[in-house]
CSV table of C-alpha atoms and ligand atoms in Angstrom, one decimal:
chain,number,residue,atom,x,y,z
A,1,MET,CA,-18.8,-4.3,33.9
A,2,LYS,CA,-15.6,-2.3,33.2
A,3,ILE,CA,-16.2,0.6,30.8
A,4,TYR,CA,-13.0,1.6,29.0
A,5,ASP,CA,-12.4,5.2,27.9
A,6,VAL,CA,-11.1,4.0,24.6
A,7,LEU,CA,-11.3,0.6,22.9
A,8,ILE,CA,-9.1,0.1,19.8
A,9,LEU,CA,-10.1,-2.6,17.4
A,10,GLY,CA,-7.0,-4.1,15.7
A,11,ALA,CA,-3.5,-4.2,17.1
A,12,GLY,CA,-1.8,-3.5,13.8
A,13,ALA,CA,0.3,-0.5,12.7
A,14,SER,CA,-2.3,2.2,13.1
A,15,GLY,CA,-3.9,0.7,16.3
A,16,LEU,CA,-0.6,0.4,18.1
A,17,MET,CA,0.7,3.8,17.0
A,18,CYS,CA,-2.6,5.3,18.1
A,19,ALA,CA,-2.5,3.5,21.5
A,20,SER,CA,1.1,4.7,22.1
A,21,HIS,CA,0.1,8.3,21.6
A,22,LEU,CA,-3.1,8.3,23.6
A,23,ASP,CA,-3.1,10.3,26.9
A,24,LYS,CA,-1.7,8.0,29.5
A,25,SER,CA,-4.5,8.9,32.0
A,26,LEU,CA,-7.1,7.2,29.7
A,27,ARG,CA,-8.2,3.6,30.4
A,28,VAL,CA,-7.5,1.9,27.0
A,29,ALA,CA,-7.8,-1.6,25.7
A,30,ILE,CA,-6.9,-3.1,22.3
A,31,VAL,CA,-8.4,-6.2,20.7
A,32,ASP,CA,-6.9,-8.5,18.0
A,33,ILE,CA,-7.6,-11.9,16.5
A,34,ASN,CA,-3.9,-12.8,16.4
A,35,ALA,CA,-1.9,-14.3,19.3
A,36,LYS,CA,0.7,-11.5,18.8
A,37,VAL,CA,0.3,-7.9,17.8
A,38,ALA,CA,1.5,-6.3,14.6
A,39,GLN,CA,1.6,-9.3,12.4
A,40,LYS,CA,1.7,-7.4,9.1
A,41,LEU,CA,4.4,-5.2,10.4
A,42,LYS,CA,6.4,-8.3,11.2
A,43,VAL,CA,6.4,-9.7,7.7
A,44,SER,CA,6.5,-6.4,5.9
A,45,GLY,CA,9.3,-5.3,3.7
A,46,GLY,CA,10.7,-8.8,3.6
A,47,GLY,CA,10.9,-8.9,7.4
A,48,LYS,CA,12.6,-5.5,7.6
A,49,CYS,CA,9.6,-3.2,7.3
A,50,ASN,CA,9.6,-0.4,4.8
A,51,ILE,CA,8.5,2.2,7.3
A,52,THR,CA,8.2,5.3,5.1
A,53,SER,CA,9.7,7.0,2.1
A,54,LEU,CA,12.2,9.8,1.5
A,55,HIS,CA,9.5,11.8,-0.3
A,56,VAL,CA,6.0,11.6,1.0
A,57,GLU,CA,3.3,13.6,-0.8
A,58,GLU,CA,-0.4,13.4,-1.3
A,59,GLY,CA,0.3,12.4,-4.9
A,60,ASN,CA,1.6,9.1,-3.7
A,61,PHE,CA,-1.8,8.1,-2.4
A,62,ASP,CA,-5.1,7.1,-3.9
A,63,GLY,CA,-7.8,9.1,-2.0
A,64,ASP,CA,-9.0,12.6,-1.1
A,65,GLU,CA,-6.0,14.9,-1.2
A,66,ASP,CA,-7.2,17.4,1.4
A,67,PHE,CA,-8.0,14.6,3.8
A,68,ILE,CA,-4.7,12.9,3.2
A,69,SER,CA,-2.6,16.1,3.5
A,70,TYR,CA,-4.1,17.0,6.9
A,71,ALA,CA,-2.8,13.9,8.6
A,72,LEU,CA,0.5,13.8,6.7
A,73,ASN,CA,1.2,17.4,7.8
A,74,ASN,CA,0.1,16.8,11.3
A,75,PHE,CA,2.3,13.7,11.8
A,76,SER,CA,4.8,13.9,8.9
A,77,LYS,CA,7.6,11.6,7.8
A,78,GLU,CA,10.0,13.9,9.8
A,79,ASP,CA,7.8,13.5,12.9
A,80,LEU,CA,7.8,9.8,12.4
A,81,LEU,CA,11.6,9.6,12.1
A,82,GLU,CA,12.0,11.8,15.1
A,83,TYR,CA,9.6,9.6,17.2
A,84,LEU,CA,11.6,6.5,16.1
A,85,SER,CA,14.9,8.2,16.8
A,86,ALA,CA,13.8,9.2,20.3
A,87,ASN,CA,13.0,5.6,20.8
A,88,GLY,CA,16.4,4.4,19.6
A,89,LEU,CA,15.6,3.5,16.0
A,90,GLU,CA,17.5,5.0,13.1
A,91,PRO,CA,16.0,3.5,9.9
A,92,VAL,CA,18.3,2.9,7.0
A,93,VAL,CA,17.6,4.3,3.5
A,94,ARG,CA,17.6,1.8,0.6
A,95,LYS,CA,17.5,2.5,-3.1
A,96,ASN,CA,17.9,6.2,-2.2
A,97,ARG,CA,14.2,6.2,-1.5
A,98,TYR,CA,12.9,3.9,1.2
A,99,TYR,CA,13.3,3.8,4.9
A,100,PHE,CA,13.7,0.3,6.4
A,101,CYS,CA,14.5,-1.2,9.8
A,102,LYS,CA,18.2,-2.0,10.0
A,103,ASP,CA,17.9,-5.7,10.7
A,104,SER,CA,14.4,-6.7,11.5
A,105,SER,CA,10.8,-5.4,11.8
A,106,ASP,CA,11.0,-6.2,15.4
A,107,GLU,CA,12.9,-3.0,15.9
A,108,ILE,CA,9.8,-0.9,15.2
A,109,ILE,CA,7.4,-3.5,16.7
A,110,ASP,CA,9.3,-3.4,20.0
A,111,ILE,CA,8.9,0.4,20.2
A,112,LEU,CA,5.2,0.2,19.6
A,113,LYS,CA,4.9,-2.6,22.2
A,114,LYS,CA,6.9,-0.7,24.8
A,115,ASN,CA,4.9,2.5,24.3
A,116,SER,CA,1.6,0.7,24.7
A,117,LEU,CA,2.4,-1.3,27.7
A,118,HIS,CA,-0.2,0.6,29.7
A,119,VAL,CA,-2.9,-0.6,27.3
A,120,GLU,CA,-4.9,-3.7,28.2
A,121,LYS,CA,-4.6,-6.3,25.4
A,122,PHE,CA,-7.2,-8.9,24.4
A,123,LEU,CA,-5.4,-11.1,21.9
A,124,ASN,CA,-6.7,-14.3,20.2
A,125,THR,CA,-10.0,-12.4,20.3
A,126,LYS,CA,-12.2,-12.2,17.2
A,127,ILE,CA,-14.4,-9.0,16.9
A,128,LEU,CA,-17.8,-10.0,15.8
A,129,SER,CA,-20.0,-6.9,15.9
A,130,THR,CA,-20.4,-3.5,17.6
A,131,SER,CA,-23.4,-1.4,18.8
A,132,LYS,CA,-24.0,1.8,20.7
A,133,LYS,CA,-26.4,2.1,23.6
A,134,ASP,CA,-26.7,5.2,25.9
A,135,ASN,CA,-23.5,6.7,24.5
A,136,ILE,CA,-21.5,3.5,25.3
A,137,PHE,CA,-20.1,1.2,22.6
A,138,GLU,CA,-20.5,-2.5,23.0
A,139,VAL,CA,-18.1,-4.8,21.2
A,140,LYS,CA,-19.1,-8.4,20.9
A,141,THR,CA,-16.2,-10.8,20.5
A,142,ASN,CA,-16.0,-14.6,20.4
A,143,LYS,CA,-15.0,-14.4,24.1
A,144,GLN,CA,-16.8,-11.5,25.8
A,145,ILE,CA,-18.6,-8.2,25.5
A,146,LEU,CA,-16.3,-5.2,25.9
A,147,LYS,CA,-17.6,-1.7,26.6
A,148,ALA,CA,-16.1,1.7,25.9
A,149,LYS,CA,-16.9,5.4,25.6
A,150,LYS,CA,-14.9,5.7,22.4
A,151,LEU,CA,-14.2,3.2,19.7
A,152,ILE,CA,-11.3,3.4,17.3
A,153,VAL,CA,-11.6,1.0,14.4
A,154,ALA,CA,-8.1,0.0,13.1
A,155,THR,CA,-8.9,-3.3,11.6
A,156,GLY,CA,-7.1,-2.7,8.3
A,157,GLY,CA,-8.0,-4.1,4.9
A,158,LYS,CA,-8.9,-7.6,3.8
A,159,SER,CA,-5.6,-8.7,2.0
A,160,PHE,CA,-3.7,-11.6,3.6
A,161,VAL,CA,-6.4,-13.2,5.7
A,162,THR,CA,-3.7,-15.5,6.9
A,163,LEU,CA,-2.4,-12.5,8.9
A,164,GLY,CA,-5.8,-11.9,10.6
A,165,ALA,CA,-7.2,-9.6,7.9
A,166,SER,CA,-11.0,-9.2,7.6
A,167,GLU,CA,-13.7,-6.9,6.4
A,168,ILE,CA,-15.1,-6.3,10.0
A,169,GLY,CA,-14.2,-2.6,9.7
A,170,LEU,CA,-16.5,-2.1,6.8
A,171,ASP,CA,-19.2,-4.2,8.5
A,172,ILE,CA,-18.9,-2.0,11.6
A,173,ALA,CA,-19.2,1.2,9.5
A,174,LYS,CA,-22.2,-0.1,7.6
A,175,SER,CA,-23.9,-1.1,10.8
A,176,PHE,CA,-23.8,2.6,11.8
A,177,ASP,CA,-25.0,3.7,8.3
A,178,ILE,CA,-21.6,5.0,7.4
A,179,LYS,CA,-20.9,4.8,3.6
A,180,VAL,CA,-18.0,2.7,2.4
A,181,LYS,CA,-16.3,1.8,-0.9
A,182,GLU,CA,-15.9,-2.0,-1.0
A,183,PHE,CA,-12.4,-3.3,-0.8
A,184,SER,CA,-10.5,-4.4,-3.9
A,185,PRO,CA,-7.0,-5.7,-4.2
A,186,ALA,CA,-4.1,-3.2,-4.7
A,187,LEU,CA,-0.3,-3.3,-4.7
A,188,VAL,CA,-0.8,-6.5,-6.6
A,189,GLY,CA,0.5,-8.2,-9.7
A,190,LEU,CA,-1.5,-7.9,-13.0
A,191,THR,CA,-2.6,-10.7,-15.2
A,192,VAL,CA,-2.3,-10.3,-19.0
A,193,GLN,CA,-4.5,-11.0,-22.0
A,194,PRO,CA,-3.4,-13.6,-24.7
A,195,GLU,CA,-1.6,-10.9,-26.8
A,196,GLN,CA,0.7,-10.4,-23.9
A,197,PHE,CA,1.3,-14.0,-22.9
A,198,TRP,CA,4.9,-13.5,-24.2
A,199,MET,CA,5.5,-11.7,-20.9
A,200,LYS,CA,4.7,-14.9,-18.9
A,201,GLU,CA,7.4,-16.7,-20.8
A,202,LEU,CA,10.0,-14.3,-19.4
A,203,SER,CA,9.1,-15.3,-15.8
A,204,GLY,CA,12.0,-14.4,-13.5
A,205,LEU,CA,13.4,-11.5,-15.5
A,206,SER,CA,13.2,-8.0,-14.4
A,207,CYS,CA,14.0,-4.5,-15.7
A,208,TYR,CA,13.7,-0.9,-14.8
A,209,VAL,CA,10.6,0.7,-16.5
A,210,HIS,CA,8.3,3.7,-16.4
A,211,ILE,CA,4.6,2.7,-16.3
A,212,LYS,CA,2.0,5.3,-17.2
A,213,VAL,CA,-1.5,4.9,-15.8
A,214,ASP,CA,-3.8,7.9,-16.3
A,215,ASP,CA,-1.8,10.8,-15.2
A,216,LYS,CA,0.6,8.8,-12.9
A,217,ILE,CA,4.0,7.6,-13.9
A,218,LEU,CA,5.5,4.9,-11.8
A,219,LYS,CA,9.3,4.6,-12.0
A,220,GLU,CA,10.7,1.3,-10.6
A,221,ASP,CA,11.4,-2.3,-11.6
A,222,LEU,CA,9.0,-4.6,-13.4
A,223,LEU,CA,9.2,-8.3,-12.7
A,224,PHE,CA,7.9,-10.8,-15.3
A,225,ALA,CA,6.0,-13.6,-13.5
A,226,HIS,CA,4.4,-16.8,-14.6
A,227,LYS,CA,0.9,-15.3,-13.9
A,228,GLY,CA,1.6,-12.0,-15.6
A,229,ILE,CA,3.6,-9.0,-14.4
A,230,SER,CA,4.7,-7.9,-10.9
A,231,GLY,CA,7.5,-6.0,-9.2
A,232,PRO,CA,7.5,-2.6,-7.5
A,233,ALA,CA,6.5,-0.5,-10.6
A,234,VAL,CA,3.5,-2.8,-11.4
A,235,LEU,CA,2.4,-3.0,-7.8
A,236,SER,CA,2.2,0.7,-7.5
A,237,ALA,CA,0.6,1.0,-11.0
A,238,SER,CA,-2.1,-1.5,-9.8
A,239,LEU,CA,-3.2,1.1,-7.3
A,240,TYR,CA,-4.3,3.5,-10.1
A,241,TRP,CA,-5.3,1.0,-12.7
A,242,ARG,CA,-9.0,0.3,-13.0
A,243,LYS,CA,-9.7,-1.0,-16.5
A,244,GLY,CA,-8.3,-0.3,-20.0
A,245,ASN,CA,-4.8,0.6,-21.1
A,246,LEU,CA,-1.6,1.3,-19.3
A,247,ALA,CA,1.7,2.1,-21.1
A,248,ILE,CA,5.2,0.8,-20.4
A,249,ASP,CA,8.5,2.5,-21.4
A,250,PHE,CA,11.0,-0.4,-21.4
A,251,LEU,CA,13.9,1.9,-22.1
A,252,PRO,CA,13.1,5.0,-20.0
A,253,ASN,CA,16.7,6.3,-19.8
A,254,GLU,CA,17.5,5.9,-23.5
A,255,ASN,CA,16.3,6.9,-27.0
A,256,ILE,CA,15.8,3.9,-29.2
A,257,LEU,CA,16.2,5.9,-32.4
A,258,GLU,CA,19.6,7.2,-31.2
A,259,LEU,CA,20.7,3.7,-30.3
A,260,ILE,CA,20.0,2.2,-33.7
A,261,ASN,CA,21.1,5.2,-35.7
A,262,GLY,CA,23.3,3.8,-38.5
A,263,SER,CA,24.4,0.8,-36.5
A,264,LYS,CA,25.6,-2.4,-38.2
A,265,LYS,CA,24.7,-4.4,-35.1
A,266,LEU,CA,21.5,-6.5,-34.7
A,267,VAL,CA,18.7,-4.5,-33.1
A,268,SER,CA,18.5,-6.8,-30.1
A,269,SER,CA,22.2,-6.1,-29.5
A,270,VAL,CA,21.9,-2.3,-29.1
A,271,ILE,CA,19.0,-2.5,-26.7
A,272,ASN,CA,20.4,-2.4,-23.3
A,273,LEU,CA,18.2,-5.1,-21.8
A,274,PRO,CA,18.6,-8.9,-21.2
A,275,LYS,CA,18.9,-10.5,-24.7
A,276,ARG,CA,15.9,-12.8,-24.1
A,277,LEU,CA,13.8,-9.7,-23.1
A,278,SER,CA,15.0,-7.6,-26.1
A,279,LYS,CA,14.1,-10.4,-28.5
A,280,ALA,CA,10.7,-10.9,-27.0
A,281,ILE,CA,9.9,-7.2,-27.1
A,282,LEU,CA,10.9,-7.0,-30.8
A,283,LYS,CA,8.7,-9.9,-31.6
A,284,ALA,CA,5.8,-8.3,-29.8
A,285,LEU,CA,6.4,-5.0,-31.7
A,286,HIS,CA,6.6,-6.8,-35.0
A,287,VAL,CA,10.2,-5.7,-35.6
A,288,GLU,CA,12.7,-8.2,-37.2
A,289,ASP,CA,15.9,-8.7,-35.3
A,290,ILE,CA,18.1,-7.5,-38.3
A,291,GLU,CA,20.9,-5.0,-38.7
A,292,CYS,CA,19.7,-1.7,-37.4
A,293,LYS,CA,20.5,0.2,-40.6
A,294,LYS,CA,18.3,-2.3,-42.6
A,295,LEU,CA,15.1,-1.5,-40.6
A,296,THR,CA,12.2,-0.3,-42.7
A,297,LYS,CA,10.4,2.9,-41.9
A,298,GLU,CA,7.4,0.9,-40.6
A,299,MET,CA,9.6,-1.2,-38.4
A,300,MET,CA,11.2,2.0,-36.9
A,301,ILE,CA,7.7,3.3,-36.1
A,302,ASN,CA,6.9,0.0,-34.4
A,303,LEU,CA,10.3,0.0,-32.6
A,304,GLU,CA,9.6,3.4,-31.1
A,305,LYS,CA,6.7,1.8,-29.2
A,306,ILE,CA,9.4,0.3,-26.9
A,307,HIS,CA,8.9,3.6,-25.1
A,308,ASN,CA,5.1,3.4,-25.1
A,309,TYR,CA,4.0,-0.2,-25.1
A,310,GLN,CA,0.2,0.0,-24.5
A,311,PHE,CA,-2.0,-2.8,-23.5
A,312,ALA,CA,-5.0,-3.6,-21.2
A,313,PRO,CA,-4.2,-6.0,-18.4
A,314,ALA,CA,-6.8,-8.8,-17.9
A,315,GLY,CA,-7.1,-8.4,-14.1
A,316,ASN,CA,-4.9,-8.8,-10.9
A,317,PHE,CA,-3.5,-11.6,-8.8
A,318,GLY,CA,-6.3,-11.2,-6.1
A,319,PHE,CA,-6.5,-10.5,-2.4
A,320,THR,CA,-4.2,-13.4,-1.4
A,321,LYS,CA,-1.3,-11.7,-3.1
A,322,ALA,CA,-2.3,-8.0,-2.7
A,323,GLU,CA,-0.3,-6.1,-0.1
A,324,VAL,CA,-3.2,-3.8,0.6
A,325,SER,CA,-6.9,-3.2,0.0
A,326,ARG,CA,-8.1,-0.2,-2.0
A,327,GLY,CA,-11.4,1.3,-0.8
A,328,GLY,CA,-12.7,1.5,2.8
A,329,VAL,CA,-14.7,4.0,4.9
A,330,LEU,CA,-15.4,7.1,2.7
A,331,THR,CA,-13.4,10.0,3.9
A,332,SER,CA,-16.4,12.2,3.3
A,333,GLU,CA,-18.0,10.4,6.3
A,334,LEU,CA,-15.1,11.4,8.6
A,335,ASN,CA,-13.7,14.5,10.3
A,336,LEU,CA,-10.3,15.0,8.8
A,337,ALA,CA,-8.8,16.4,12.0
A,338,THR,CA,-10.0,13.7,14.3
A,339,PHE,CA,-11.0,10.7,12.1
A,340,GLU,CA,-14.3,10.6,14.0
A,341,ALA,CA,-17.4,9.6,12.1
A,342,LEU,CA,-19.4,12.8,11.3
A,343,HIS,CA,-22.6,11.3,12.4
A,344,VAL,CA,-21.6,8.9,15.2
A,345,GLU,CA,-20.0,10.6,18.1
A,346,GLY,CA,-17.0,8.7,19.6
A,347,LEU,CA,-16.5,6.4,16.6
A,348,HIS,CA,-13.2,6.7,14.8
A,349,PHE,CA,-11.6,4.9,11.8
A,350,ILE,CA,-7.9,4.9,11.1
A,351,GLY,CA,-5.3,3.2,8.9
A,352,GLU,CA,-6.1,1.0,5.9
A,353,VAL,CA,-9.8,0.7,6.8
A,354,VAL,CA,-10.2,4.3,5.6
A,355,ASP,CA,-10.5,4.9,1.8
A,356,VAL,CA,-6.8,6.1,1.5
A,357,THR,CA,-4.2,3.8,-0.1
A,358,GLY,CA,-0.6,4.5,-0.7
A,359,GLU,CA,1.9,3.4,-3.4
A,360,LEU,CA,4.5,0.8,-2.7
A,361,GLY,CA,7.4,2.2,-0.7
A,362,GLY,CA,6.4,2.7,3.0
A,363,TYR,CA,3.4,5.0,2.2
A,364,ASN,CA,0.9,2.7,3.8
A,365,PHE,CA,2.7,2.5,7.1
A,366,GLN,CA,3.2,6.3,6.9
A,367,TRP,CA,-0.6,6.6,6.5
A,368,ALA,CA,-1.3,4.1,9.3
A,369,PHE,CA,1.0,6.1,11.6
A,370,SER,CA,-0.1,9.6,10.6
A,371,SER,CA,-3.8,8.7,11.0
A,372,GLY,CA,-3.2,6.8,14.2
A,373,VAL,CA,-1.4,9.7,15.9
A,374,THR,CA,-3.8,12.4,14.5
A,375,CYS,CA,-6.7,10.5,16.0
A,376,ALA,CA,-5.0,9.9,19.3
A,377,GLN,CA,-4.1,13.6,19.8
A,378,ASN,CA,-7.7,14.5,19.6
A,379,ILE,CA,-9.0,12.1,22.2
A,380,LYS,CA,-9.1,13.6,25.6
B,401,FAD,C1,3.0,-9.0,3.0
B,401,FAD,C2,2.8,-7.5,3.2
B,401,FAD,C3,3.9,-6.7,3.2
B,401,FAD,C4,3.7,-5.3,3.4
B,401,FAD,N1,4.8,-4.5,3.4
B,401,FAD,C5,4.6,-3.1,3.6
B,401,FAD,C6,5.8,-2.3,3.7
B,401,FAD,O1,6.9,-2.7,3.7
B,401,FAD,N2,5.5,-0.9,3.9
B,401,FAD,C7,4.3,-0.4,4.0
B,401,FAD,O2,4.1,0.8,4.1
B,401,FAD,N3,3.2,-1.2,3.9
B,401,FAD,C8,3.3,-2.6,3.8
B,401,FAD,N4,2.2,-3.4,3.7
B,401,FAD,C9,0.9,-2.8,4.0
B,401,FAD,C10,0.7,-2.5,5.5
B,401,FAD,O3,1.0,-3.7,6.2
B,401,FAD,C11,-0.7,-2.1,5.8
B,401,FAD,O4,-1.1,-1.1,5.0
B,401,FAD,C12,-0.8,-1.6,7.3
B,401,FAD,O5,-0.4,-2.7,8.1
B,401,FAD,C13,-2.1,-1.1,7.6
B,401,FAD,O6,-2.2,-0.8,9.0
B,401,FAD,P1,-3.6,-1.0,9.8
B,401,FAD,O7,-3.3,-0.7,11.2
B,401,FAD,O8,-4.6,-0.2,9.1
B,401,FAD,O9,-3.9,-2.5,9.6
B,401,FAD,P2,-3.2,-3.8,10.0
B,401,FAD,O10,-1.8,-3.5,10.3
B,401,FAD,O11,-3.5,-4.8,9.0
B,401,FAD,O12,-3.9,-4.2,11.4
B,401,FAD,C14,-5.2,-4.6,11.5
B,401,FAD,C15,-5.4,-5.5,12.7
B,401,FAD,O13,-6.8,-5.8,12.8
B,401,FAD,C16,-6.9,-7.2,13.2
B,401,FAD,N5,-8.2,-7.7,12.8
B,401,FAD,C17,-8.8,-7.6,11.6
B,401,FAD,N6,-10.0,-8.2,11.7
B,401,FAD,C18,-10.2,-8.6,13.0
B,401,FAD,C19,-11.3,-9.2,13.7
B,401,FAD,N7,-12.4,-9.5,13.0
B,401,FAD,N8,-11.1,-9.5,15.0
B,401,FAD,C20,-10.0,-9.1,15.6
B,401,FAD,N9,-8.9,-8.5,15.0
B,401,FAD,C21,-9.0,-8.3,13.7
B,401,FAD,C22,-5.8,-7.9,12.4
B,401,FAD,O14,-5.4,-9.1,12.9
B,401,FAD,C23,-4.6,-6.8,12.4
B,401,FAD,O15,-3.7,-7.1,13.4
B,401,FAD,C24,2.4,-4.8,3.6
B,401,FAD,C25,1.3,-5.6,3.6
B,401,FAD,C26,1.5,-7.0,3.4
B,401,FAD,C27,0.3,-7.9,3.4
């Protein structure tokens, strides 16, 4: 039976990037349950793939900072853009922050496919389990047993099972006694408690906010949804929110006391938000929508909370809506320079299956690519 030098489990962002950076003299194969590679890349960023961000720092990720910074420095945003440029792709910057493909995710997928042409592909193939005997890894699939000297687990998280996602990466880690943190949904909308049901009635409206969770402040749009709250700011906030309060500043670029100062207008008229939203916020803050100059001291104190509306969400929209999974193989179990398991020679974990998760904005692909390249460079 053929023994590959390297077998990559998962033909997603990290697996393909790793494959395309492996030494071409190695005999490499890649396995995926889907009929086509890179299915998450394909649908990402509304079909245009948010590849990375203008500013990429460890602080944009949930996970061990030293571990994250090693890979991000080794294959940085600049290195990624250079690699793409050398392959004919010049991403466009949107919202002054995010790099996207110009027209379609296929632009980046085609590069990854072209650069991994030398890699044997086993598609429509479900990975069932792995084991190691006499220094050779055996991977049992629904079709065959594959053997390799080195195994790279790039099976991602468990969000969006419709795109092939599974927990097999964690199962593999556990079968080798490698510690993991169970997956939980992240970059996901948040449900609300009855006191915040007013938000559900605003479904479809959005506004620019600052959301504070612990020591993080997420600055982006919030979208009111019929299940609760969503939009970029909320999705990123969900990465850091565990339980308890978060705080929203609905008017981050203004000072409410300056806006109302001596004005004869109705309070809802001086607030620079959609009228329906202003009125709903006032109600939630127990402030009457009267002439500004008639506001009582108590109402003014309440009104100031428009900059610091604190509440505890009820939960989140779950794995079917979550863009990523938080948790994964503990970084303390991996060598930060090679992504190899400290106690299992030849076994590597890269991408989302590792306990590192980025905010919304291209950070998760940056991590998938940085970890994939760093791992590949260390396999001889
Ligand atoms: C709708 C959506 C939009 C997103 N948009 C963005 C974005 O614009 N920017 C961004 O940075 N991030 C985005 N993300 C997150 C990003 O897609 C992931 O973080 C990234 O793909 C992780 O790369 P990975 O290689 O670790 O895993 P994946 O890309 O998920 O690849 C894992 C592969 O393993 C395969 N696999 C899993 N289990 C098995 C099994 N048992 N047998 C065989 N194969 C298996 C899967 O089919 C998959 O192809 C988005 C996610 C979703 C769901």
